[in-house]
Amino acid sequence: MILALETSCDDTCAALVGDDGRIAANVISSQEAHGRFGGVVPEVAARAHVELIDVVIADAFARAGARIEDVDLVAATRGPGLVGALLVGFSTAKAIAAARQLPFAPVDHLAGHIAAAYLSPEVFEPPFVALIASGGHTLLLAVRGHDGEPEILARTLDDAAGEAFDKGARMLGLGYPGGAALERLAATGDPRAYDFPTGRSADFSFAGLKTSLLYRTREVDTDHEQTRADLAASYQRAIVEALVRRVERGLERSGLRRLALGGGVAANGVLRARLATLGADLFLPPLELCTDNAAMIASAARYVEPLSYPDYLALDVYATGEGRLR
Ligand code: KG4
Ligand code: ZN
């Protein structure tokens, strides 16, 4: 059984997964502490991970009905992410592995998002195009096998898609994170009321869109509920169209007709519905496997060459620099 930890951002996660990809436990503790700051505060996240990690691991063992003796591989997210946050899960995992002289697998966070597709009971095998869109990343990849480098079809030049949702939500007076709230407000709005830019480049870009919304909110009466709903719907439509257009191009360019979604933005109903019209074989993992979790890290660990004890002891995390899929 694989024990995996994930602490790259603000979720403290531990999972126990079988070598066959069956999830025995997948514990996710989302930190509540960041809402009042309007975004994740790295130092607050790191401290919260320290407080939560032991409890989350113990909970994973309890839910799986497993013992440490059942673990034959320990894995953890190495990067990219917030360094202080990453260090908590990575050091804890190394310490557990070292204490039992077990092999250790360092896992790239984005390889983890892709490997969510390989978890039971619904396994989606390569080749496929993967759209990973969250608060921290927006990547479109051609995944041709379990290991090896996926080809990057498009990446973001500035903000992540989830970040665009969150910043838009903030301008419309919704809380943080605001993606789900913006989607709810948009439900009663007209998506064609305002014309927002979707970016011209082959890559994703959301900075212009954000600025455009800012100017609009200055021109109109944002106390008027229908106006806010129209703004939300039009803004959401621009993000969704920006994503969908590049997915469409990526499918064409790669010659693939299969598409997997990952990241918290995959929760968006308008995006899901729009992607379903592309004619590709669409795979939507359950939401708890789309957002940050440790089961996906365990899944990816199955395709990483593990390091034997004590070769991993000096291994460090990376914020962005060494990640394969930045
Ligand atoms: O993967 P995730 O839970 O965490 C990381 O960013 O690592 O993704 C969270 C992001 C946030 O930006 C949030 O606003 C966005 O996903 N999100 C949504 C929806 N639910 C969550 N965006 C659009 N529509 C939603 N329904
Ligand atoms: Zn993520």
XYZ file of C-alpha atoms and ligand atoms in Angstrom:
353
model
C 0.000 0.000 0.000
C 1.166 3.547 -0.767
C 0.995 6.304 1.857
C 0.984 9.721 0.146
C 0.982 13.261 1.541
C 0.088 16.479 -0.288
C 0.594 19.925 1.271
C 1.536 22.145 -1.693
C -1.052 24.851 -0.995
C -3.804 25.172 1.625
C -5.163 21.606 1.804
C -3.591 19.153 4.227
C -3.985 15.750 2.579
C -3.067 12.136 3.286
C -4.119 9.041 1.358
C -3.646 5.298 1.386
C -3.894 3.738 -2.057
C -3.292 0.176 -3.240
C -0.791 -0.613 -5.992
C -3.819 -1.347 -8.191
C -5.093 2.247 -7.771
C -7.855 1.415 -5.303
C -8.333 4.193 -2.745
C -8.416 2.914 0.845
C -8.566 6.429 2.328
C -8.356 9.955 0.935
C -8.413 12.579 3.694
C -8.522 16.268 2.772
C -8.516 18.976 5.410
C -9.126 22.353 3.786
C -7.744 25.206 5.840
C -10.374 27.731 6.804
C -7.874 30.343 7.966
C -7.371 32.101 4.611
C -10.844 33.423 3.783
C -10.519 36.625 5.758
C -7.281 37.500 3.921
C -8.871 37.093 0.486
C -6.226 34.570 -0.589
C -3.829 31.929 0.688
C -1.191 33.325 3.047
C 1.881 31.066 2.651
C 3.109 31.287 6.223
C -0.363 30.711 7.655
C -0.732 27.673 5.372
C 2.595 26.194 6.472
C 1.759 26.594 10.155
C -1.679 25.065 9.699
C -0.133 22.084 7.888
C 2.146 21.510 10.893
C -0.873 21.474 13.189
C -2.985 19.227 10.968
C -0.650 16.740 9.300
C -0.399 14.136 12.108
C -4.152 14.138 12.654
C -4.838 13.833 8.927
C -2.419 10.881 8.593
C -3.922 9.140 11.636
C -7.379 9.699 10.172
C -6.306 8.133 6.861
C -5.067 4.983 8.640
C -8.247 4.803 10.733
C -10.537 5.185 7.723
C -8.568 2.591 5.727
C -8.462 0.198 8.684
C -4.753 -0.051 7.928
C -1.530 0.013 9.946
C 1.891 1.448 9.181
C 3.075 -2.157 8.574
C 0.805 -2.257 5.498
C 2.730 0.586 3.826
C 5.471 -0.437 1.389
C 6.009 2.932 -0.345
C 5.792 6.505 0.980
C 5.191 9.398 -1.423
C 4.814 13.168 -1.169
C 4.414 16.210 -3.388
C 7.831 17.729 -4.052
C 6.606 20.799 -6.010
C 5.553 23.095 -7.501
C 3.816 24.932 -4.679
C 4.424 27.117 -1.634
C 7.815 26.090 -0.273
C 6.928 26.356 3.412
C 3.749 24.381 2.854
C 5.448 21.727 0.707
C 8.175 21.236 3.306
C 5.699 20.075 5.949
C 4.303 17.155 3.946
C 7.594 16.335 2.260
C 9.625 16.212 5.494
C 6.913 14.284 7.322
C 6.750 11.702 4.520
C 10.534 11.374 4.407
C 10.645 10.929 8.185
C 7.991 8.199 8.124
C 9.805 6.436 5.276
C 13.176 6.747 7.025
C 11.839 5.469 10.345
C 10.765 2.248 8.629
C 13.537 2.295 6.008
C 10.925 2.276 3.261
C 11.424 3.504 -0.311
C 10.251 7.052 -1.017
C 8.726 8.545 -4.186
C 8.911 12.328 -4.757
C 5.945 13.374 -6.917
C 5.368 16.410 -9.117
C 2.046 18.055 -8.202
C 0.871 18.355 -11.805
C 1.808 14.760 -12.602
C -0.464 14.038 -9.634
C -3.405 15.930 -11.165
C -2.966 13.875 -14.351
C -2.684 10.592 -12.409
C -6.073 11.240 -10.756
C -7.441 9.745 -13.982
C -5.734 6.397 -13.210
C -7.519 5.778 -9.921
C -10.170 3.087 -9.509
C -12.993 2.439 -9.957
C -13.209 4.524 -13.152
C -9.809 4.389 -14.818
C -9.169 6.662 -17.801
C -6.061 5.502 -19.640
C -3.747 7.545 -21.889
C -3.535 8.795 -24.505
C -5.646 11.859 -23.733
C -5.547 15.638 -23.559
C -5.656 16.914 -19.968
C -6.946 20.332 -18.920
C -5.774 21.141 -15.410
C -7.341 24.362 -14.191
C -7.195 25.414 -10.561
C -6.395 28.426 -8.420
C -2.694 27.781 -8.941
C -2.334 26.336 -12.431
C -3.796 26.279 -15.915
C -2.215 23.762 -18.246
C -3.298 21.902 -21.328
C -1.291 18.739 -21.909
C -1.069 15.845 -24.338
C -0.618 12.764 -22.148
C 0.532 9.839 -24.273
C 1.578 7.358 -21.594
C 1.766 6.802 -17.837
C 5.341 7.954 -17.643
C 7.471 10.238 -19.748
C 6.980 13.933 -20.242
C 3.538 15.100 -21.318
C 3.642 17.630 -24.139
C 2.531 21.117 -23.085
C -0.120 22.316 -25.542
C -0.922 25.574 -23.723
C -0.012 27.226 -20.441
C -1.056 30.457 -18.801
C 0.939 33.605 -19.455
C -0.325 35.287 -16.290
C -3.147 34.284 -13.930
C -4.540 30.789 -13.458
C -8.170 30.187 -14.467
C -9.259 29.697 -10.844
C -7.427 32.880 -9.916
C -9.388 34.705 -12.630
C -12.619 33.377 -11.079
C -11.446 34.396 -7.603
C -10.386 37.910 -8.633
C -13.617 38.429 -10.570
C -15.611 37.221 -7.579
C -13.793 39.673 -5.362
C -14.614 42.590 -7.683
C -18.248 41.547 -7.543
C -18.193 41.521 -3.751
C -18.221 37.725 -3.332
C -15.990 35.923 -0.816
C -12.794 33.898 -1.261
C -12.409 31.476 -2.947
C -15.079 32.856 -5.218
C -15.364 30.479 -8.188
C -18.425 28.618 -6.942
C -20.116 31.825 -5.711
C -19.494 33.524 -9.054
C -21.038 30.540 -10.842
C -24.119 30.797 -8.609
C -24.501 34.536 -9.254
C -23.952 33.979 -12.992
C -26.831 31.489 -13.134
C -29.382 34.335 -13.176
C -27.367 36.579 -15.504
C -27.105 37.062 -19.254
C -23.753 35.684 -20.517
C -23.944 37.943 -23.571
C -24.713 41.191 -21.738
C -21.051 42.258 -21.786
C -18.248 41.468 -24.176
C -15.091 40.357 -22.373
C -11.779 39.370 -24.031
C -10.723 35.725 -24.182
C -7.072 36.334 -25.174
C -5.497 36.150 -28.613
C -2.488 33.982 -27.915
C -2.366 30.205 -28.279
C -1.635 30.209 -24.545
C -4.081 31.207 -21.817
C -4.109 34.761 -20.530
C -6.576 36.164 -18.007
C -4.977 39.467 -16.996
C -6.741 41.499 -19.722
C -10.069 39.963 -18.809
C -9.622 40.887 -15.174
C -8.792 44.505 -16.041
C -11.749 44.631 -18.378
C -14.095 43.572 -15.563
C -12.559 46.154 -13.261
C -13.342 48.951 -15.767
C -16.867 47.645 -16.292
C -17.592 47.595 -12.573
C -16.658 51.295 -12.485
C -19.051 52.136 -15.309
C -22.169 50.330 -14.115
C -24.228 50.172 -10.935
C -22.875 47.101 -9.145
C -25.491 47.480 -6.402
C -28.068 46.451 -8.954
C -28.482 42.680 -8.571
C -29.274 41.947 -12.229
C -26.268 43.979 -13.394
C -23.985 42.001 -11.085
C -25.470 38.743 -12.349
C -24.975 39.855 -15.974
C -21.374 40.812 -15.248
C -20.747 37.458 -13.546
C -22.337 35.489 -16.387
C -20.431 37.372 -19.087
C -17.157 37.132 -17.197
C -17.642 33.411 -16.597
C -18.463 32.906 -20.256
C -15.184 34.592 -21.246
C -13.135 32.307 -18.960
C -14.980 29.217 -20.181
C -14.623 30.210 -23.849
C -10.920 30.968 -23.348
C -10.455 27.466 -21.947
C -12.683 25.696 -24.463
C -11.113 27.305 -27.529
C -7.642 26.194 -26.533
C -8.866 22.727 -25.633
C -10.455 22.496 -29.066
C -7.188 23.548 -30.719
C -5.210 21.163 -28.487
C -7.404 18.219 -29.444
C -6.912 19.073 -33.104
C -3.170 19.564 -32.823
C -2.567 16.388 -30.835
C -4.906 14.269 -32.947
C -6.476 12.978 -29.707
C -10.208 12.649 -29.126
C -10.105 12.015 -25.400
C -10.152 14.705 -22.727
C -9.605 14.540 -18.950
C -10.309 17.412 -16.553
C -8.505 18.260 -13.335
C -8.259 21.131 -10.838
C -10.946 22.917 -8.842
C -12.327 24.824 -11.860
C -13.527 21.436 -13.172
C -16.410 21.927 -10.709
C -17.817 24.624 -12.992
C -21.029 23.394 -14.592
C -20.881 25.801 -17.538
C -17.349 24.634 -18.381
C -18.327 20.973 -18.114
C -21.379 21.461 -20.318
C -19.405 23.377 -22.930
C -16.586 20.792 -23.035
C -19.164 18.047 -23.475
C -20.141 19.625 -26.813
C -16.660 19.149 -28.316
C -17.329 15.576 -29.348
C -14.335 14.206 -27.432
C -14.575 11.331 -24.991
C -14.785 13.396 -21.771
C -13.539 12.177 -18.390
C -14.558 14.105 -15.281
C -13.068 12.596 -12.137
C -15.164 12.926 -8.961
C -14.683 16.432 -7.584
C -12.630 15.337 -4.568
C -10.084 13.918 -7.029
C -10.106 17.111 -9.168
C -9.166 19.419 -6.319
C -5.872 18.957 -4.467
C -5.719 15.557 -2.755
C -3.148 12.933 -1.810
C -4.779 9.975 -3.619
C -3.675 11.490 -6.925
C -0.128 11.810 -5.533
C -0.172 8.110 -4.554
C -1.460 7.293 -8.022
C 1.395 9.195 -9.696
C 3.916 7.603 -7.288
C 3.228 4.263 -9.003
C 4.984 5.620 -12.089
C 7.949 7.258 -10.319
C 11.253 5.424 -9.779
C 11.343 5.249 -5.951
C 14.495 6.113 -4.002
C 15.807 3.581 -1.485
C 16.557 4.481 2.107
C 18.627 6.610 2.835
C 19.088 8.161 -0.626
C 16.126 10.526 -0.260
C 17.067 12.123 3.054
C 18.757 15.194 1.516
C 16.090 15.679 -1.160
C 14.518 19.165 -1.187
C 11.229 20.609 -2.461
C 10.880 23.068 -5.357
C 8.596 26.099 -5.702
C 8.627 26.215 -9.506
C 12.199 25.908 -10.750
C 12.707 22.170 -11.207
C 9.145 21.099 -11.867
C 8.690 19.180 -15.085
C 5.358 20.857 -15.806
C 5.584 24.434 -14.708
O -7.765 22.674 -7.191
P -8.236 23.673 -6.199
O -9.167 23.221 -5.118
O -7.046 24.342 -5.424
C -5.931 24.909 -5.992
O -6.033 25.992 -6.578
O -4.847 24.314 -5.855
O -8.909 24.848 -7.020
C -9.511 25.933 -6.385
C -9.949 26.900 -7.448
C -10.344 28.237 -6.853
O -9.755 29.249 -7.624
C -11.855 28.224 -6.987
O -12.412 29.510 -7.137
C -12.057 27.415 -8.230
O -11.089 26.386 -8.147
N -13.412 26.856 -8.294
C -14.310 27.182 -9.249
C -15.512 26.508 -8.921
N -15.296 25.796 -7.776
C -13.998 26.025 -7.413
N -14.191 27.956 -10.332
C -15.273 28.064 -11.111
N -16.462 27.480 -10.866
C -16.632 26.688 -9.777
N -17.799 26.104 -9.544
Zn -3.408 21.504 -7.710
